[in-house]
CSV table of C-alpha atoms and ligand atoms in Angstrom, one decimal:
chain,number,residue,atom,x,y,z
A,258,MET,CA,4.2,44.3,-7.0
A,259,ASP,CA,4.4,47.5,-4.9
A,260,TYR,CA,8.0,48.1,-5.4
A,261,ASP,CA,10.9,46.8,-7.7
A,262,ILE,CA,13.5,46.9,-4.6
A,263,VAL,CA,13.1,47.0,-0.9
A,264,VAL,CA,16.3,47.9,0.7
A,265,VAL,CA,16.4,47.0,4.4
A,266,GLY,CA,18.9,49.2,6.5
A,267,LEU,CA,20.5,52.4,5.7
A,268,GLY,CA,23.9,52.5,7.1
A,269,PRO,CA,26.8,53.1,4.6
A,270,ALA,CA,25.5,50.0,2.4
A,271,GLY,CA,21.9,50.6,2.2
A,272,ALA,CA,22.1,54.7,1.9
A,273,THR,CA,24.9,54.1,-1.2
A,274,LEU,CA,22.7,51.5,-2.5
A,275,ALA,CA,19.6,53.7,-2.2
A,276,ARG,CA,21.5,56.7,-3.8
A,277,LEU,CA,22.8,55.0,-6.6
A,278,LEU,CA,19.8,53.7,-7.9
A,279,LYS,CA,18.4,55.1,-11.1
A,280,SER,CA,14.9,56.9,-10.8
A,281,GLU,CA,13.0,54.5,-12.9
A,282,PHE,CA,13.0,51.8,-10.2
A,283,LYS,CA,10.3,52.2,-7.5
A,284,VAL,CA,12.4,51.6,-4.4
A,285,LEU,CA,11.4,51.6,-0.7
A,286,ALA,CA,14.0,52.1,1.9
A,287,LEU,CA,13.4,51.1,5.5
A,288,ASP,CA,15.7,52.2,8.3
A,289,LYS,CA,15.3,51.8,12.1
A,290,LYS,CA,17.7,55.1,12.9
A,291,LEU,CA,16.1,58.1,13.5
A,292,THR,CA,16.6,61.2,11.3
A,293,CYS,CA,18.0,63.4,14.4
A,294,GLY,CA,19.4,63.1,17.7
A,295,THR,CA,21.0,59.6,19.1
A,296,ASP,CA,17.8,57.9,20.0
A,297,GLY,CA,17.8,54.3,17.7
A,298,PHE,CA,21.5,54.7,16.9
A,299,ASN,CA,23.5,53.1,19.3
A,300,LYS,CA,26.1,51.6,17.2
A,301,PRO,CA,29.7,51.5,18.7
A,302,PHE,CA,32.2,52.4,16.0
A,303,GLY,CA,35.8,53.5,15.9
A,304,GLY,CA,34.9,56.3,13.5
A,305,LEU,CA,38.1,55.9,11.2
A,306,LEU,CA,37.8,56.2,7.6
A,307,ALA,CA,40.4,54.0,5.9
A,308,THR,CA,42.1,54.7,2.4
A,309,ASP,CA,39.6,52.2,0.3
A,310,SER,CA,36.6,54.2,1.8
A,311,GLN,CA,38.5,57.6,0.7
A,312,ARG,CA,38.6,55.9,-2.8
A,313,SER,CA,35.2,55.2,-2.9
A,314,PHE,CA,34.4,59.0,-2.2
A,315,ILE,CA,36.7,59.6,-5.3
A,316,ARG,CA,34.6,57.5,-7.5
A,317,PHE,CA,31.5,58.7,-6.1
A,318,ASN,CA,32.5,62.1,-6.9
A,319,LEU,CA,31.9,63.1,-3.2
A,320,ASN,CA,33.6,65.4,-0.5
A,321,LEU,CA,33.1,64.9,3.1
A,322,PRO,CA,31.7,68.0,4.9
A,323,LEU,CA,33.7,69.4,7.6
A,324,ASP,CA,31.2,69.1,10.4
A,325,ILE,CA,31.3,65.5,10.2
A,326,LEU,CA,35.3,65.3,11.0
A,327,THR,CA,36.4,65.1,14.6
A,328,ASN,CA,39.4,66.3,16.6
A,329,PRO,CA,42.2,65.4,16.3
A,330,GLN,CA,43.6,64.0,12.7
A,331,ILE,CA,45.9,61.6,14.2
A,332,PHE,CA,48.7,59.7,11.8
A,333,SER,CA,49.7,56.6,13.5
A,334,VAL,CA,48.3,53.5,15.5
A,335,LYS,CA,50.4,53.0,18.5
A,336,THR,CA,50.3,49.0,18.5
A,337,PHE,CA,50.6,47.1,22.0
A,338,ASP,CA,51.2,43.6,22.3
A,339,ILE,CA,50.7,43.1,25.7
A,340,GLN,CA,52.1,39.8,26.3
A,341,THR,CA,55.5,40.8,25.0
A,342,GLY,CA,55.2,44.4,26.0
A,343,LEU,CA,56.4,45.6,22.6
A,344,VAL,CA,54.9,48.7,21.5
A,345,ARG,CA,55.2,49.9,17.9
A,346,ASN,CA,53.8,53.2,15.8
A,347,TYR,CA,52.6,52.5,12.4
A,348,GLN,CA,51.7,55.1,9.9
A,349,ARG,CA,47.9,55.2,9.0
A,350,THR,CA,46.1,58.1,6.9
A,351,TYR,CA,42.8,57.5,8.6
A,352,ILE,CA,40.3,60.1,8.7
A,353,ASN,CA,38.6,60.6,12.1
A,354,PHE,CA,35.0,61.3,11.6
A,355,ASP,CA,31.5,61.6,13.6
A,356,ARG,CA,29.8,58.1,12.6
A,357,HIS,CA,26.2,59.1,13.6
A,358,LYS,CA,26.5,62.5,11.6
A,359,PHE,CA,28.2,60.5,8.4
A,360,ASP,CA,25.5,57.9,8.5
A,361,LEU,CA,22.5,60.8,8.5
A,362,TRP,CA,24.6,62.7,5.7
A,363,LEU,CA,24.7,59.5,3.6
A,364,LYS,CA,21.1,59.3,4.2
A,365,SER,CA,20.4,62.8,3.5
A,366,LEU,CA,22.0,62.1,-0.2
A,367,ILE,CA,19.3,59.8,-1.1
A,368,PRO,CA,17.1,61.1,-4.0
A,369,ASN,CA,13.3,62.0,-3.5
A,370,HIS,CA,12.4,59.3,-5.7
A,371,VAL,CA,13.4,56.7,-3.1
A,372,ASP,CA,10.6,56.3,-0.7
A,373,VAL,CA,12.5,56.3,2.7
A,374,ARG,CA,11.1,55.4,6.0
A,375,HIS,CA,13.1,56.2,8.8
A,376,ASN,CA,12.4,55.0,12.4
A,377,THR,CA,11.1,51.8,10.8
A,378,LEU,CA,11.8,48.3,11.6
A,379,CYS,CA,11.8,45.6,9.1
A,380,LYS,CA,9.7,42.5,10.8
A,381,ASN,CA,9.6,39.8,8.5
A,382,ILE,CA,10.2,38.8,5.0
A,383,GLU,CA,8.1,35.8,3.3
A,384,ARG,CA,8.5,34.4,-0.4
A,385,ILE,CA,5.4,34.8,-2.9
A,386,ILE,CA,5.3,34.2,-6.4
A,387,ASP,CA,7.6,36.2,-8.4
A,388,GLY,CA,9.2,38.0,-5.3
A,389,TYR,CA,8.8,38.9,-1.4
A,390,GLN,CA,6.0,40.1,0.9
A,391,VAL,CA,7.7,42.5,3.4
A,392,THR,CA,6.2,43.4,7.1
A,393,PHE,CA,7.5,46.2,9.0
A,394,VAL,CA,6.5,48.7,11.6
A,395,GLN,CA,6.6,52.5,11.3
A,396,ASP,CA,5.7,54.7,14.0
A,397,GLY,CA,3.8,51.8,15.6
A,398,GLN,CA,1.8,50.9,12.8
A,399,GLU,CA,2.3,47.5,10.6
A,400,HIS,CA,2.4,47.7,6.7
A,401,VAL,CA,2.7,44.8,4.4
A,402,ILE,CA,3.9,45.4,1.0
A,403,THR,CA,5.2,43.1,-2.0
A,404,THR,CA,8.6,43.5,-3.8
A,405,LYS,CA,10.2,42.0,-6.4
A,406,TYR,CA,13.6,42.4,-5.0
A,407,VAL,CA,14.8,42.6,-1.1
A,408,VAL,CA,18.5,43.9,-0.3
A,409,GLY,CA,19.5,43.3,3.1
A,410,ALA,CA,21.7,46.2,4.0
A,411,ASP,CA,20.8,45.3,8.0
A,412,GLY,CA,24.4,44.8,9.3
A,413,ALA,CA,26.0,42.2,11.7
A,414,ASN,CA,22.8,40.9,13.1
A,415,SER,CA,20.9,40.8,9.6
A,416,MET,CA,17.4,39.6,9.8
A,417,VAL,CA,17.6,39.2,5.9
A,418,ARG,CA,20.7,37.0,6.1
A,419,ARG,CA,19.0,34.9,9.3
A,420,MET,CA,15.6,34.7,6.8
A,421,ARG,CA,17.8,33.5,3.9
A,422,TYR,CA,20.2,31.2,5.6
A,423,PRO,CA,18.6,29.9,8.7
A,424,ASN,CA,21.1,27.2,9.0
A,425,HIS,CA,24.1,29.1,8.8
A,426,THR,CA,26.3,31.1,11.6
A,427,VAL,CA,28.9,33.5,11.2
A,428,ARG,CA,31.5,33.8,13.8
A,429,GLN,CA,30.6,36.9,15.7
A,430,TYR,CA,32.1,39.0,18.5
A,431,ILE,CA,30.8,41.2,21.4
A,432,ALA,CA,32.3,44.7,20.7
A,433,ILE,CA,32.1,46.8,24.0
A,434,GLN,CA,33.1,50.3,23.8
A,435,GLN,CA,33.4,52.7,26.7
A,436,TRP,CA,33.7,56.6,26.7
A,437,PHE,CA,35.9,58.6,29.1
A,438,ALA,CA,36.9,62.4,29.3
A,439,GLU,CA,40.1,62.7,27.4
A,440,GLN,CA,43.1,63.0,29.8
A,441,HIS,CA,46.1,62.1,27.7
A,442,PRO,CA,48.7,64.7,27.2
A,443,VAL,CA,48.8,63.5,23.8
A,444,PRO,CA,45.9,61.9,22.1
A,445,PHE,CA,46.5,58.8,20.1
A,446,TYR,CA,44.9,55.6,18.2
A,447,SER,CA,46.1,52.6,19.7
A,448,CYS,CA,45.7,48.7,18.6
A,449,ILE,CA,45.9,46.2,21.5
A,450,PHE,CA,46.5,42.5,21.3
A,451,ASP,CA,46.3,40.4,24.0
A,452,ASN,CA,45.6,36.9,23.1
A,453,THR,CA,44.5,35.9,26.9
A,454,VAL,CA,41.5,37.9,26.9
A,455,THR,CA,40.8,37.8,23.0
A,456,ASN,CA,41.6,36.2,20.1
A,457,CYS,CA,40.5,39.4,18.1
A,458,TYR,CA,42.0,42.7,19.2
A,459,ALA,CA,41.1,45.9,21.1
A,460,TRP,CA,41.5,49.6,20.4
A,461,SER,CA,41.6,53.4,21.6
A,462,ILE,CA,40.6,56.6,19.7
A,463,SER,CA,40.7,60.0,20.8
A,464,LYS,CA,37.8,61.7,19.4
A,465,ASP,CA,36.6,65.4,20.4
A,466,ASP,CA,37.9,65.8,24.0
A,467,HIS,CA,37.0,61.8,24.1
A,468,PHE,CA,38.8,58.9,24.9
A,469,ILE,CA,37.2,55.7,23.5
A,470,PHE,CA,38.3,52.4,24.4
A,471,GLY,CA,36.6,49.5,22.6
A,472,GLY,CA,37.4,45.7,21.9
A,473,ALA,CA,35.8,42.6,20.5
A,474,PHE,CA,35.6,39.7,22.8
A,475,PRO,CA,34.2,36.3,22.7
A,476,LYS,CA,30.5,36.3,23.9
A,477,LYS,CA,31.3,34.3,27.0
A,478,ASP,CA,32.7,36.6,29.7
A,479,ALA,CA,33.2,39.4,27.4
A,480,ASN,CA,32.4,42.2,30.0
A,481,GLN,CA,35.0,40.7,32.6
A,482,LYS,CA,37.7,40.4,29.8
A,483,PHE,CA,37.3,43.8,29.1
A,484,GLU,CA,37.5,44.9,32.7
A,485,GLN,CA,40.7,42.7,32.8
A,486,LEU,CA,42.3,44.6,29.9
A,487,LYS,CA,41.5,47.8,30.8
A,488,HIS,CA,43.1,47.2,34.2
A,489,LYS,CA,46.4,45.6,32.5
A,490,LEU,CA,46.2,49.0,30.2
A,491,GLU,CA,46.5,51.1,33.2
A,492,GLN,CA,49.7,49.6,33.9
A,493,ASN,CA,50.8,50.8,30.6
A,494,GLY,CA,49.9,54.5,30.7
A,495,PHE,CA,46.0,54.4,29.7
A,496,ILE,CA,44.4,56.7,31.7
A,497,PHE,CA,40.3,56.0,32.0
A,498,GLY,CA,38.9,57.6,34.8
A,499,THR,CA,34.8,57.3,35.2
A,500,PRO,CA,33.0,55.7,32.0
A,501,LEU,CA,30.6,58.5,30.4
A,502,LYS,CA,28.8,55.7,28.4
A,503,THR,CA,29.3,52.1,27.3
A,504,GLU,CA,27.7,50.8,24.0
A,505,LYS,CA,27.9,46.9,23.0
A,506,CYS,CA,27.1,45.4,19.8
A,507,PRO,CA,27.6,42.2,17.6
A,508,VAL,CA,30.5,42.5,15.0
A,509,VAL,CA,30.9,39.8,12.4
A,510,TYR,CA,34.4,38.3,12.4
A,511,PRO,CA,34.7,36.0,8.6
A,512,ASN,CA,37.0,33.2,9.3
A,513,ARG,CA,36.5,31.3,6.3
A,514,TRP,CA,35.3,31.4,2.3
A,515,ARG,CA,31.7,30.4,3.4
A,516,ASP,CA,31.2,32.9,6.1
A,517,PHE,CA,30.7,35.6,2.9
A,518,HIS,CA,26.9,35.3,1.6
A,519,VAL,CA,25.7,37.4,-1.0
A,520,GLY,CA,22.0,36.0,-1.2
A,521,ASN,CA,19.8,34.3,-4.0
A,522,GLU,CA,16.7,33.8,-5.1
A,523,GLN,CA,16.0,37.8,-5.7
A,524,ILE,CA,17.5,38.4,-2.4
A,525,PHE,CA,20.8,40.3,-2.2
A,526,LEU,CA,22.9,40.9,0.9
A,527,ILE,CA,25.6,43.9,1.0
A,528,GLY,CA,27.7,45.5,3.3
A,529,GLU,CA,28.2,43.6,6.8
A,530,ALA,CA,25.3,41.7,6.2
A,531,ALA,CA,26.8,39.6,3.7
A,532,GLY,CA,30.1,39.4,5.9
A,533,PHE,CA,31.9,42.0,4.2
A,534,ILE,CA,34.1,43.5,6.8
A,535,SER,CA,38.1,43.3,7.2
A,536,ALA,CA,39.1,40.5,9.5
A,537,SER,CA,42.3,42.1,10.5
A,538,SER,CA,41.2,45.7,11.3
A,539,LEU,CA,37.0,45.2,11.5
A,540,GLU,CA,37.4,48.2,8.6
A,541,GLY,CA,33.9,47.8,7.0
A,542,ILE,CA,32.8,51.2,5.4
A,543,SER,CA,34.9,50.6,2.2
A,544,TYR,CA,33.1,47.2,1.4
A,545,ALA,CA,29.8,48.3,2.2
A,546,PHE,CA,30.2,51.3,-0.3
A,547,ASP,CA,31.8,48.8,-2.9
A,548,SER,CA,29.3,45.9,-2.6
A,549,ALA,CA,26.4,48.8,-2.7
A,550,GLU,CA,28.3,50.0,-5.9
A,551,ILE,CA,28.5,46.7,-7.8
A,552,LEU,CA,24.6,45.6,-6.8
A,553,SER,CA,23.7,49.4,-7.8
A,554,LYS,CA,25.4,48.9,-11.3
A,555,ILE,CA,23.7,45.2,-11.7
A,556,PHE,CA,20.2,46.9,-11.1
A,557,ASN,CA,20.6,50.0,-13.5
A,558,ASP,CA,21.8,48.0,-16.2
A,559,LYS,CA,19.0,45.3,-15.8
A,560,LEU,CA,21.1,42.5,-15.9
A,561,LYS,CA,19.1,38.9,-16.8
A,562,ASN,CA,20.1,37.0,-13.8
A,563,PRO,CA,21.1,39.8,-11.1
A,564,ASN,CA,21.9,37.2,-8.4
A,565,LYS,CA,24.6,35.3,-10.6
A,566,ALA,CA,26.1,38.6,-11.7
A,567,TYR,CA,26.2,40.0,-8.2
A,568,TYR,CA,27.9,36.4,-7.0
A,569,GLN,CA,30.4,36.8,-9.9
A,570,ARG,CA,31.1,40.3,-9.3
A,571,THR,CA,31.9,40.2,-5.8
A,572,LEU,CA,34.2,37.6,-6.0
A,573,LYS,CA,37.5,39.9,-6.2
A,574,LEU,CA,36.1,41.5,-3.2
A,575,ARG,CA,35.6,38.3,-1.4
A,576,PHE,CA,39.3,37.3,-2.1
A,577,LYS,CA,40.3,40.4,-0.9
A,578,LEU,CA,38.3,39.8,2.3
A,579,LEU,CA,40.1,36.4,2.5
A,580,SER,CA,43.3,37.8,2.4
A,581,LYS,CA,42.2,40.0,5.4
A,582,ILE,CA,41.5,36.5,7.3
A,583,VAL,CA,44.9,35.6,6.5
A,584,LYS,CA,46.3,38.6,7.8
A,585,ALA,CA,44.1,38.4,10.9
A,586,LYS,CA,45.2,34.7,11.7
A,587,ILE,CA,49.1,35.9,11.4
A,588,LEU,CA,48.5,39.0,13.5
A,589,THR,CA,46.5,37.3,16.2
A,590,THR,CA,49.1,34.6,16.4
A,591,PRO,CA,51.6,35.5,19.5
A,592,PHE,CA,54.8,34.1,17.7
A,593,TRP,CA,54.3,35.9,13.9
A,594,ARG,CA,52.8,39.1,15.9
A,595,LYS,CA,56.2,39.3,18.0
A,596,MET,CA,58.4,38.1,14.9
A,597,ILE,CA,56.7,41.3,13.0
A,598,MET,CA,56.9,43.7,16.0
A,599,LYS,CA,60.5,42.7,16.8
A,600,SER,CA,61.7,43.1,13.1
A,601,LYS,CA,60.7,47.0,13.5
A,602,ILE,CA,59.4,47.0,9.7
A,603,SER,CA,57.3,50.0,9.3
A,604,HIS,CA,57.7,51.4,12.7
A,605,ILE,CA,58.2,55.0,13.5
A,606,ASP,CA,59.7,56.0,16.4
A,607,ASN,CA,58.7,58.9,18.8
A,608,ILE,CA,61.4,61.3,19.3
A,609,GLN,CA,60.0,62.8,22.6
A,610,GLN,CA,58.3,60.1,24.5
B,38,FAD,C1,33.2,48.4,17.5
B,38,FAD,C2,33.4,48.6,15.6
B,38,FAD,C3,34.0,49.5,15.2
B,38,FAD,C4,34.1,49.8,14.0
B,38,FAD,N1,35.0,50.8,13.4
B,38,FAD,C5,35.2,50.8,12.0
B,38,FAD,C6,36.1,51.9,11.7
B,38,FAD,O1,36.7,52.9,12.4
B,38,FAD,N2,36.2,52.1,10.2
B,38,FAD,C7,35.1,51.3,9.3
B,38,FAD,O2,35.5,51.3,8.1
B,38,FAD,N3,34.4,50.3,10.0
B,38,FAD,C8,34.4,50.1,11.1
B,38,FAD,N4,33.6,49.1,11.8
B,38,FAD,C9,32.7,48.4,10.7
B,38,FAD,C10,31.6,49.3,10.3
B,38,FAD,O3,30.9,49.7,11.2
B,38,FAD,C11,30.5,48.2,9.7
B,38,FAD,O4,31.3,47.3,8.5
B,38,FAD,C12,29.7,48.9,8.7
B,38,FAD,O5,29.1,49.9,9.4
B,38,FAD,C13,28.5,48.0,7.7
B,38,FAD,O6,27.9,49.2,7.2
B,38,FAD,P1,26.4,48.5,6.9
B,38,FAD,O7,25.4,49.7,6.0
B,38,FAD,O8,26.6,47.2,6.2
B,38,FAD,O9,25.7,48.3,8.2
B,38,FAD,P2,25.4,49.1,9.4
B,38,FAD,O10,26.2,50.3,9.3
B,38,FAD,O11,25.2,48.4,10.5
B,38,FAD,O12,24.1,49.7,9.2
B,38,FAD,C14,22.8,48.7,9.2
B,38,FAD,C15,21.7,49.5,9.3
B,38,FAD,O13,20.6,48.9,9.3
B,38,FAD,C16,19.5,49.0,10.2
B,38,FAD,N5,18.8,48.1,10.3
B,38,FAD,C17,19.0,47.1,11.1
B,38,FAD,N6,18.2,46.0,11.4
B,38,FAD,C18,17.0,46.5,10.7
B,38,FAD,C19,15.9,46.2,10.7
B,38,FAD,N7,15.2,45.1,10.9
B,38,FAD,N8,14.6,47.3,9.9
B,38,FAD,C20,15.3,48.3,9.8
B,38,FAD,N9,16.2,48.8,9.7
B,38,FAD,C21,17.5,48.1,10.1
B,38,FAD,C22,20.4,49.7,11.2
B,38,FAD,O14,19.7,50.7,12.0
B,38,FAD,C23,21.4,50.5,10.6
B,38,FAD,O15,21.4,51.8,9.9
B,38,FAD,C24,33.6,49.1,13.1
B,38,FAD,C25,32.5,47.9,13.6
B,38,FAD,C26,32.3,47.9,15.1
B,38,FAD,C27,31.4,46.7,15.2
């Protein structure tokens, strides 16, 4: 074998795994993002670091560099239920940051003993005796190598997952985001529910003089529903103006236990490729970190049956994600949402509107 492990994708999951693997392994890490600029990277992203991800930073003994943070830091999420007109403020301790810089920073922490290929697209993976043959294109040139293990860390649209589980489809929404010049007198985060346009939800974030509005919509009529919701929000005090850019991407929306796929036969899936994303908040960085950490320990300890060990050690994480599916089902059901918001539990009033 040319390599012990090939990691496909260097988002938070793949970059963390590549960083944590012991130097005794021969590791190849492929990522289609470029090392600088924003070309090759157009993932729409909220850009909020939740407390679970902050906990991973403690375990990793890492601090977040200041230049990754964005302005301002906001301490609550204004939650809108468009159907009932209810609005509530819930305290949140998210960190507002620049996703692109964050990903590049995580990649920069990968040690030199890992063979990292930027701007490289993994095209094909085929089973061979004792491992896999991986085909990738770097700078327009095709390469073929062999490896014992393949790790799919290639996100929502994972080609590794599709190759391993060709007959399984996970529910996906289309995330659409638009960026505007920030014009609101007080920047805010928001979370918007409106079952007439989506049975997921929409959000807005203020970031470095920009106002970002996005939402996850069923594939059919996604653009139309996005515009419809914008129109309704204008009547609720949102100020949009001319869009500066529009971004789109699929987002995995796990809906049942079997939407989580951890891999088999020397293939492993981590992060969003495994379906590890919270259905209730679309928070995925902490699960990307956790699954990468679990897998790194399994490889580093050279466990005899790594696929079985990974399946077992991610059980807790999958149960946690299952509880998020239940939470999402409650929050996206108009009756329960109305009850929760009406109760004013955890709501903090603005004294100055
Ligand atoms: C609109 C939106 C908003 C979100 N907001 C938040 C938030 O605020 N906070 C939060 O915690 N989570 C958020 N998430 C979820 C979060 O973005 C993901 O869960 C997280 O990025 C998953 O990390 P990952 O490493 O598994 O995958 P990704 O971050 O998707 O990384 C996959 C990597 O693989 C590379 N890749 C893909 N295919 C190939 C290939 N064939 N060859 C080579 N490289 C490949 C890509 O370039 C990418 O670098 C949001 C998601 C969406 C869609």
